[in-house]
Coordinates of C-alpha atoms and ligand atoms in Angstrom, one line a residue:
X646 CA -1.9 4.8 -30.6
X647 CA -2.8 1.1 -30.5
X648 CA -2.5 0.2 -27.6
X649 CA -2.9 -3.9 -26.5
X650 CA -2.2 -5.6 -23.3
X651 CA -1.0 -9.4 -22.5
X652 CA -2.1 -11.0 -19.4
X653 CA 0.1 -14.3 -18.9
X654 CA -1.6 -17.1 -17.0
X655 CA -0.4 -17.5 -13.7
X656 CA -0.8 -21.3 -11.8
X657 CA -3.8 -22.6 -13.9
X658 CA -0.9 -23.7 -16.8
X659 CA 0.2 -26.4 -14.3
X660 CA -3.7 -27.5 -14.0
X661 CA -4.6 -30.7 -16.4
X662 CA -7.8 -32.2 -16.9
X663 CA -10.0 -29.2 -15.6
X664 CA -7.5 -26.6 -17.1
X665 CA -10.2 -25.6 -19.5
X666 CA -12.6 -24.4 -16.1
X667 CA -10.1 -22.3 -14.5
X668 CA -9.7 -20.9 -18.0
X669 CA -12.6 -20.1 -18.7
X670 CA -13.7 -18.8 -15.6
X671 CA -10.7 -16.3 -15.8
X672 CA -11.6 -15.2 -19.2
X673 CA -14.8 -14.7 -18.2
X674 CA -13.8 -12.3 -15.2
X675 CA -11.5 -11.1 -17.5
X676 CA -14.0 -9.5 -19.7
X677 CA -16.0 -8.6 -17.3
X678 CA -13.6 -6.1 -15.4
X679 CA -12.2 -5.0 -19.5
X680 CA -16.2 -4.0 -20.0
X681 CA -15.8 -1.1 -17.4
X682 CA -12.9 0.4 -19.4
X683 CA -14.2 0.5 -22.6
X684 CA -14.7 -1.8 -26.1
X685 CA -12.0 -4.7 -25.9
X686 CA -11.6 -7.6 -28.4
X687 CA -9.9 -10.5 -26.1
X688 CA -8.3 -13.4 -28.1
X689 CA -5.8 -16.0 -26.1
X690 CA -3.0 -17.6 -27.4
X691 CA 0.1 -19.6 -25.8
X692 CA -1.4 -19.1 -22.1
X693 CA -2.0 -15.3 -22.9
X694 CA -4.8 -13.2 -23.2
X695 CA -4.6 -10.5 -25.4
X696 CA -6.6 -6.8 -24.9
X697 CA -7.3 -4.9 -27.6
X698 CA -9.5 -1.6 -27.6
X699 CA -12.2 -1.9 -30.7
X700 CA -12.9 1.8 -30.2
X701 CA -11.2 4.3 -29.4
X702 CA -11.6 6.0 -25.9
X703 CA -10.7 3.2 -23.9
X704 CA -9.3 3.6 -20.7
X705 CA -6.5 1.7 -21.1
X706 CA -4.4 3.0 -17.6
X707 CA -7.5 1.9 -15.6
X708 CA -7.2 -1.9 -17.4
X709 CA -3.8 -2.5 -17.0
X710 CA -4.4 -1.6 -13.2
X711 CA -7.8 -3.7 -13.0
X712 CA -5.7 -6.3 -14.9
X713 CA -2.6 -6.1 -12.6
X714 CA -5.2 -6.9 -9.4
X715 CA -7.1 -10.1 -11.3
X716 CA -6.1 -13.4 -9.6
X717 CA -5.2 -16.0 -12.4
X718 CA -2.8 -13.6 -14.3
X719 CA 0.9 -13.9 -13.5
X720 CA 2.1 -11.1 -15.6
X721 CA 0.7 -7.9 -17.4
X722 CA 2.7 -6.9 -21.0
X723 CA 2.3 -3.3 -22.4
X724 CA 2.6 -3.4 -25.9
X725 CA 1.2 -0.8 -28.7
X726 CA 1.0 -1.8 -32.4
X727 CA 3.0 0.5 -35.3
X728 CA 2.5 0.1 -38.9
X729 CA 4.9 -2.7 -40.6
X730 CA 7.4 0.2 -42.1
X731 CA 10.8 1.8 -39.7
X732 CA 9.2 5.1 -39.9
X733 CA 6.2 4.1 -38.3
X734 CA 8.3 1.3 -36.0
X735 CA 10.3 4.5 -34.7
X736 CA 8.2 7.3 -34.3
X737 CA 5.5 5.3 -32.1
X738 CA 8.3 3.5 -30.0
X739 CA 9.8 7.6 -29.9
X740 CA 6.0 8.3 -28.8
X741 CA 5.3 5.5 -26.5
X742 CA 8.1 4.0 -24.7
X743 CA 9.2 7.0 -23.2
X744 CA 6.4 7.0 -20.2
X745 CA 7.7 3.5 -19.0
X746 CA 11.4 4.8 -18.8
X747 CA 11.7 8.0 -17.1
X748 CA 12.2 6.3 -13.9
X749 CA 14.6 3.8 -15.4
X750 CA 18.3 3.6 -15.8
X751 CA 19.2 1.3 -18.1
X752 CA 17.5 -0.8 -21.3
X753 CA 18.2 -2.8 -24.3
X754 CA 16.1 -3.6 -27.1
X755 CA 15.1 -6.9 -28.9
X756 CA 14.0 -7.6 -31.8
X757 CA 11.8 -10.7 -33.9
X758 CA 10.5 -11.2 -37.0
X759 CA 7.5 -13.4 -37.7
X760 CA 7.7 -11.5 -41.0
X761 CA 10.6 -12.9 -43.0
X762 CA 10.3 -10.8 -45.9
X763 CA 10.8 -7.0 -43.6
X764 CA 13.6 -5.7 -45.2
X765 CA 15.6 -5.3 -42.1
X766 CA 16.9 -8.0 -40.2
X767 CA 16.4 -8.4 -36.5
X768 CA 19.8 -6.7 -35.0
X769 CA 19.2 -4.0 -37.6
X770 CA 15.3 -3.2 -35.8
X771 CA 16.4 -3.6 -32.4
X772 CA 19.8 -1.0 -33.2
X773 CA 17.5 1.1 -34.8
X774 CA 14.8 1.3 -32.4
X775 CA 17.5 1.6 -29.8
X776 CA 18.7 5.0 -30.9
X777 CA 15.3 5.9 -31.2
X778 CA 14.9 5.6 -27.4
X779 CA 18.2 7.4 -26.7
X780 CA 16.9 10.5 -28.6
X781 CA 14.1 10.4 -27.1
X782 CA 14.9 9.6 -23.1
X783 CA 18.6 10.7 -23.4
X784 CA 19.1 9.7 -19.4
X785 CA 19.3 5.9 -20.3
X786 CA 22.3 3.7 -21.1
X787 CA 22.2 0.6 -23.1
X788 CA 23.1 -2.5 -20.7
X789 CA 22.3 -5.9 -22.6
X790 CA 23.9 -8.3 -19.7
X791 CA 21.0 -6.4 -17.0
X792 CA 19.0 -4.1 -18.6
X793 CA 16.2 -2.6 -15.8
X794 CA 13.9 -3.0 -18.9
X795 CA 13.5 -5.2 -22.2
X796 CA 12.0 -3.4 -24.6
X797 CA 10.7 -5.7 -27.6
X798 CA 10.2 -5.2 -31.0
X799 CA 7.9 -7.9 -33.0
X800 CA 7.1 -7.8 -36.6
X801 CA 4.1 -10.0 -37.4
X802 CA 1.8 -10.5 -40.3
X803 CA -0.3 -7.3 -39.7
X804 CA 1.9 -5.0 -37.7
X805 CA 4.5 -4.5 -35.9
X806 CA 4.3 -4.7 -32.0
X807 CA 6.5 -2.5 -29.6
X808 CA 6.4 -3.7 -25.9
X809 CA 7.4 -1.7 -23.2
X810 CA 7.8 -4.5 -20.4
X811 CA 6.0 -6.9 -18.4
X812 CA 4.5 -6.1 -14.7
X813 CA 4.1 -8.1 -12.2
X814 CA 0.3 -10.0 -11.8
X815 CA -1.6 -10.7 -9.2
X816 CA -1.4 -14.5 -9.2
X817 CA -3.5 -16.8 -7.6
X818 CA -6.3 -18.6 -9.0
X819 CA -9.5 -17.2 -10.9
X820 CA -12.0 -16.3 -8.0
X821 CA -14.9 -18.4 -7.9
X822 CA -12.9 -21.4 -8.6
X823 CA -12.5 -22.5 -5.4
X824 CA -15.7 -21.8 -3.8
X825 CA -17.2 -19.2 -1.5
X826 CA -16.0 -18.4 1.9
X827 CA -17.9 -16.2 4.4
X828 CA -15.2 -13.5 5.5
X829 CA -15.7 -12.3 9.1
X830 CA -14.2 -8.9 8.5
X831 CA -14.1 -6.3 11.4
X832 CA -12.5 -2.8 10.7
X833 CA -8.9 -4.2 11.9
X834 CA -5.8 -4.4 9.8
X835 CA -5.7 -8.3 9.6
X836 CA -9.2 -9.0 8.3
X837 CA -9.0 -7.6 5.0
X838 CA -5.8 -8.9 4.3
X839 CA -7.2 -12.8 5.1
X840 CA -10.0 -11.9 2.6
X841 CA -7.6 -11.0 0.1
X842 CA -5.5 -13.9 0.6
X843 CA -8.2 -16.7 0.6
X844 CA -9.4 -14.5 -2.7
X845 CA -6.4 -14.9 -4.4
X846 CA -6.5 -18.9 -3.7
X847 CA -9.8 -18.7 -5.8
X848 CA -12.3 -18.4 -2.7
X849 CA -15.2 -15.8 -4.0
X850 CA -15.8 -13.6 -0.7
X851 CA -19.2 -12.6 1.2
X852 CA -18.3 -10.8 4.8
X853 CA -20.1 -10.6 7.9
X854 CA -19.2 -7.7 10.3
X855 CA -20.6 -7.6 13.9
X856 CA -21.5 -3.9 15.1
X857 CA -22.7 -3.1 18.3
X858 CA -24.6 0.2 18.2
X859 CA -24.4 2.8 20.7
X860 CA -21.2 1.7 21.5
X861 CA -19.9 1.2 18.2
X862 CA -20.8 3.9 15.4
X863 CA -22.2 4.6 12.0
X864 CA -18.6 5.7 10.8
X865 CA -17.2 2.2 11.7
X866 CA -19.9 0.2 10.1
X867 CA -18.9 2.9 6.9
X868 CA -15.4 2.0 7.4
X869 CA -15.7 -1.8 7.2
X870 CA -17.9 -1.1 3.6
X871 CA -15.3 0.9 2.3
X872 CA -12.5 -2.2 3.5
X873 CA -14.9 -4.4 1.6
X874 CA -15.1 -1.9 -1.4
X875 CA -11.1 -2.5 -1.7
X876 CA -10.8 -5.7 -1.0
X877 CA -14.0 -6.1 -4.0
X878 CA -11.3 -4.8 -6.3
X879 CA -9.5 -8.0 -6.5
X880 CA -12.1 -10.5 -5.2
X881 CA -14.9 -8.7 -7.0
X882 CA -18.4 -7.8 -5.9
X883 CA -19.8 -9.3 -2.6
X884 CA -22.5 -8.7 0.0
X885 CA -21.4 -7.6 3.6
X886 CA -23.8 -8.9 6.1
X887 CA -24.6 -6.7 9.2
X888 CA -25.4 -8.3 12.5
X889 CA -26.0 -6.2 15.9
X890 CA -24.4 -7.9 19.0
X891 CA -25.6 -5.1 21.1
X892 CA -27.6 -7.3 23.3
X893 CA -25.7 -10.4 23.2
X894 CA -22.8 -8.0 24.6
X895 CA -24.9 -6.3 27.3
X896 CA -26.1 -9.7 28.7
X897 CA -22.7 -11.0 28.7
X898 CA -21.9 -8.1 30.7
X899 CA -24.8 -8.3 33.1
X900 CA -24.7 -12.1 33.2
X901 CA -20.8 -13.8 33.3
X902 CA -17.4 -13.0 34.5
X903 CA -15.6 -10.4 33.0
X904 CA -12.7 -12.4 31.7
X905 CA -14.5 -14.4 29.4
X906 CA -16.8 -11.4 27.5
X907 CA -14.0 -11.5 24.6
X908 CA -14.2 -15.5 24.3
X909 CA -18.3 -15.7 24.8
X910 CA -18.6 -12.6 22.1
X911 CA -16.0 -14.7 19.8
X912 CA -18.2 -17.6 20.0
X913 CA -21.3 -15.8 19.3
X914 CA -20.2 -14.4 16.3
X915 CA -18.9 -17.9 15.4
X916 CA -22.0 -19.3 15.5
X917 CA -24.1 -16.5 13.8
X918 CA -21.4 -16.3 10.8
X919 CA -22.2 -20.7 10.6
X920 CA -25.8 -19.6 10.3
X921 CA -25.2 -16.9 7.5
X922 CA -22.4 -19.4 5.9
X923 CA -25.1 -22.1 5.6
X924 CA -28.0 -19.6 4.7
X925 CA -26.0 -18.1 1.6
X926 CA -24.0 -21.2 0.2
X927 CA -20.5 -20.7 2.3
X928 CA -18.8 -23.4 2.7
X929 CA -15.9 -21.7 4.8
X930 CA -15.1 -19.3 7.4
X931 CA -12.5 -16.7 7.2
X932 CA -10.5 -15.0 10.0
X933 CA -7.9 -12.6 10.1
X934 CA -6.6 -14.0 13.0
X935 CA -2.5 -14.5 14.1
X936 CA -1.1 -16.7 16.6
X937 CA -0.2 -14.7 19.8
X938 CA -1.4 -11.8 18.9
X939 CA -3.6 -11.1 21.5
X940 CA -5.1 -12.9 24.5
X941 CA -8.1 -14.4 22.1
X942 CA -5.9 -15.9 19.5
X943 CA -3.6 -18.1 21.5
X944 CA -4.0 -21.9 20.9
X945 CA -6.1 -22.3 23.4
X946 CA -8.0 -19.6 23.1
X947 CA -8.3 -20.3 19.5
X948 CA -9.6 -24.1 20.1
X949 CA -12.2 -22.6 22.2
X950 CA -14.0 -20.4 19.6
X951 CA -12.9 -23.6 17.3
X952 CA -14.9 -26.0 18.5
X953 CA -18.1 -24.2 17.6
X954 CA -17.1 -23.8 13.8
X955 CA -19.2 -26.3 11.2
X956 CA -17.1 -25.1 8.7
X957 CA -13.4 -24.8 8.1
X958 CA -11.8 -21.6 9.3
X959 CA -9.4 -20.6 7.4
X960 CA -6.8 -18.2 8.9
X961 CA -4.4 -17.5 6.1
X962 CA -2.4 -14.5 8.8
X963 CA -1.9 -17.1 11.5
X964 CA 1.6 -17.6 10.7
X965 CA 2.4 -13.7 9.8
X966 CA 4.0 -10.9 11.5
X967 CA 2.2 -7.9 12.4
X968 CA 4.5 -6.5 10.0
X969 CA 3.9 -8.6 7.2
X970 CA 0.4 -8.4 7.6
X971 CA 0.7 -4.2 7.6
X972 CA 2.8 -4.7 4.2
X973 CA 0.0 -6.8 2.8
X974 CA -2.7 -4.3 3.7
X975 CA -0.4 -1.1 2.2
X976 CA 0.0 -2.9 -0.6
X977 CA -4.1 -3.6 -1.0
X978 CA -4.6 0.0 0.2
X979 CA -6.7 -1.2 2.7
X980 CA -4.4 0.4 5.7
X981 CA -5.1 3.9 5.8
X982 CA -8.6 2.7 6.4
X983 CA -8.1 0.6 9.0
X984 CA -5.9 2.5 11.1
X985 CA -9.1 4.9 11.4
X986 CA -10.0 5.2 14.7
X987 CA -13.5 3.9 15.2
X988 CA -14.3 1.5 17.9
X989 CA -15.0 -2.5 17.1
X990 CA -17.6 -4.2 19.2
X991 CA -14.7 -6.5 20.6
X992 CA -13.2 -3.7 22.1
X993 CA -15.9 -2.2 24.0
X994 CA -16.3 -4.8 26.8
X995 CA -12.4 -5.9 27.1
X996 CA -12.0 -7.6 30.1
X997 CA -9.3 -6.1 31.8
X998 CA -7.4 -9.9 32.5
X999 CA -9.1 -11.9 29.7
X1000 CA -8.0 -15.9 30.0
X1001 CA -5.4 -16.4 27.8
X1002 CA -5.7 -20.3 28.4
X1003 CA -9.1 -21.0 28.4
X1004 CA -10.6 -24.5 29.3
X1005 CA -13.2 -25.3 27.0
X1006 CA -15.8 -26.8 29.5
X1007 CA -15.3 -23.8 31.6
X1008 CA -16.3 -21.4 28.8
X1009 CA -19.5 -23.4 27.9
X1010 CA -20.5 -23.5 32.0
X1011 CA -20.4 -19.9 31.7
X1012 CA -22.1 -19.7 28.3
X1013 CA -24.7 -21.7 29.8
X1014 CA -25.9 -19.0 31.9
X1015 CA -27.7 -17.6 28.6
X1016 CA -30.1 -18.9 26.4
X1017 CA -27.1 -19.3 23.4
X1018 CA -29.5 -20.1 20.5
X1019 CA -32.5 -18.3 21.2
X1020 CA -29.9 -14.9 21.6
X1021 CA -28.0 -16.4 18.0
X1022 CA -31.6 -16.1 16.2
X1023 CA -32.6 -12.5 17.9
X1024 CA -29.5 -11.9 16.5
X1025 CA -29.7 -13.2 12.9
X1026 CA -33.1 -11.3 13.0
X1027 CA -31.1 -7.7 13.1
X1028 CA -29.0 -9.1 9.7
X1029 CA -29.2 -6.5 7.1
X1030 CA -26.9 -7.0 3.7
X1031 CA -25.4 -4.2 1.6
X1032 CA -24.1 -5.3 -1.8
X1033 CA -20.2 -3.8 -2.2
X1034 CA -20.0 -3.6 -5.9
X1035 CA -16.3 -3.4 -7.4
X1036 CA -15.4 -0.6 -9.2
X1037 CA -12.0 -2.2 -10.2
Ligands
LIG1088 P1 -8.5 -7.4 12.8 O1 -7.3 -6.6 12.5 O2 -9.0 -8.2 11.6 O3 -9.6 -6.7 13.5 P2 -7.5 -8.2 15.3 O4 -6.1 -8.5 15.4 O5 -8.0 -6.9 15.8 O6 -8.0 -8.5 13.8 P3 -9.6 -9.5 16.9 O7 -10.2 -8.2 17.1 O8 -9.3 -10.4 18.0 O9 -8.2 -9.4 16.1 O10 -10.4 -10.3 15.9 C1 -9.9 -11.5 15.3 C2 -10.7 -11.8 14.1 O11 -12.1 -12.0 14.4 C3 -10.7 -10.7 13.1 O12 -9.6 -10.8 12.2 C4 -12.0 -10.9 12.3 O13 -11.8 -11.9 11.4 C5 -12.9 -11.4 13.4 N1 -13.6 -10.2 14.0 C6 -13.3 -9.5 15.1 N2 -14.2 -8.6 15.3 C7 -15.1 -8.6 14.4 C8 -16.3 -7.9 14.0 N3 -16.7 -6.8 14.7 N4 -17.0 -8.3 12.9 C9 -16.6 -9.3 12.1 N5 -15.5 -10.0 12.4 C10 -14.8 -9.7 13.5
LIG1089 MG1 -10.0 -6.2 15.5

């Protein structure tokens, strides 16, 4: 069977004079992640892009997946190509269709015909190929008003096409077309999620994840390279950079008041991720951060790690519930890794009354009790970058 799959445009149909950028950049991607599956020919038409396997082989489950998580694309069709006779219109639709409706109640069919010149006219396809679906899936009821699926029968020049439904897309805007944003992503449940949103707006991802060995392990640096592994599947490839904070956290330890380590750390690791932002072309920070959640991300507390920042932070979860946030991450499949249970480097010094209302010149009196630059560059020399490549 000839399989062929549509991906509608999402948001770049409402763009104008730079439509042709976000276009092609999305095609672009788009062949890219087809090439892992197999031999595709990819022709657009109408604000579509249409897959078809040139050989056979393809892996056409793992596309329409890979094409389901690719920002840009509203809407993923299934269709599969019959030859231009009933016989052939009824036995692939008998073949195909069933898969998509085993789970389904109700259906109706419709039918079109580019073709004039068929000999049957459109009611008479779309009855026939109706009671070709009963036979075959003889749970489902015709319901034309709300059918849980439209199944669509097209007769074009060179075949006939029979689609089984459209799925929802990913949205979003074609990574890379809105620049590249340095993701600080620890093994938490919020982090990958604010990649994935700021992804989906177009931002192309690199991370940054702070580690503190002894006290943190190998398994949690593993853990945060497999979150960046799924989070890769929709934003693509990116390097995660490794910095050590083990000394920057003992010194804190030795040196200031226990109920600032968590807002001191924060600001370290603000100003290292500026220095690897600026070092790889970043032109934005990116925190999973939510407003109240704990003592570090109220306003104030916010402000204070704030004021160091030289590039925007973005903090798409500020406004989300814990809950939301958990829904997001289920539905990336990055929360059954998260909720492993390996120690982050802010956890290992938590004060046990950290200031929830920081004052700004306080912190940096306190701050000034170590050298802050001089400890930002030992850090930056301990950077090591692994490359995450997608397997989509
Ligand atoms: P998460 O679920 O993402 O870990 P959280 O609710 O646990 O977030 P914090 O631990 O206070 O919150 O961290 C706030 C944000 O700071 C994180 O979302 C992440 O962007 C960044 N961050 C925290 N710890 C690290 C780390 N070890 N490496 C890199 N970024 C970190
Ligand atoms: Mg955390």
């Amino acid at each position: 069977m000839n399989e062929i799959l549509l991906c509608k445009y999402g948001e770049i149909v409402l763009k104008g004079a730079n439509r042709k950028y976000f276009e092609d950049t999305l095609i672009r991607e788009l062949r890219f992640r087809a090439s892992t599956f197999g031999k595709f020919r990819v022709t657009r038409a109408q604000s579509t892009a249409v897959i078809e396997a040139t050989e056979p082989g393809a892996d056409m489950e793992g596309l329409f997946g890979a094409m389901r998580r690719l920002f840009g694309i509203a809407a993923v069709g299934r269709a599969v190509a019959a030859e231009k006779n009933m016989e052939s219109i009824l036995a692939t639709a008998a073949a195909y269709l069933p898969q998509f409706l085993s789970d389904k109640k109700t259906f109706k069919v419709e039918a079109k015909r580019a073709d004039k010149t068929f000999p049957l006219t459109s009611p008479e396809i779309a009855a026939e190929v109706g009671g070709a679906v009963l036979a075959a899936c003889p749970h489902l009821r015709v319901n034309v008003r709300a059918p849980e699926v439209t199944v669509q029968v097209e007769v074009r020049e060179n075949a006939a096409y029979i689609h089984a439904g459209q799925f929802r897309g990913a949205g979003g805007l074609p990574v890379g077309t809105n620049g590249k944003g340095l993701l600080l992503l620890s093994g938490g449940i919020d982090s990958p999620v604010a990649g994935y949103m700021m992804a989906k707006r177009g931002v192309k991802l690199e991370a940054i994840y702070f580690e503190s060995m002894p006290y943190t392990s190998e398994q949690a640096r593993e853990k945060v390279l497999d979150l960046a592994a799924k989070v890769a599947r929709y934003a693509g490839s990116m390097d995660v950079h490794v910095v050590s904070l083990t000394d920057i956290q003992e010194k804190l330890m030795q040196n200031c008041e226990e109920e600032y380590f968590t807002l001191l750390l924060r600001r370290y690791m603000m100003e290292i991720a500026n220095r690897v932002a600026e070092k790889s072309g970043c032109e934005a920070l990116i925190t999973g951060e939510s407003l109240g959640q704990v003592a570090s991300q109220t306003m104030q507390a916010l402000g204070v790690t704030n004021a160091l920042a030289r590039y925007p932070v973005f903090r798409p979860a500020i406004g989300m519930d814990k809950e939301e946030i958990i829904a997001l991450a289920r539905k990336i499949d990055t929360f059954d890794i998260s909720i492993l249970p390996y120690e982050d480097c802010c956890t290992v010094f938590t004060p046990r009354h950290p200031k929830t209302r920081p004052v700004l010149a306080r912190v940096e009196e306190e701050e000034k009790k170590l050298p802050f630059d001089a400890l930002c560059e030992a850090a930056m020399a301990s950077e090591r970058v692994f490359h995450i490549r997608a397997k989509f």
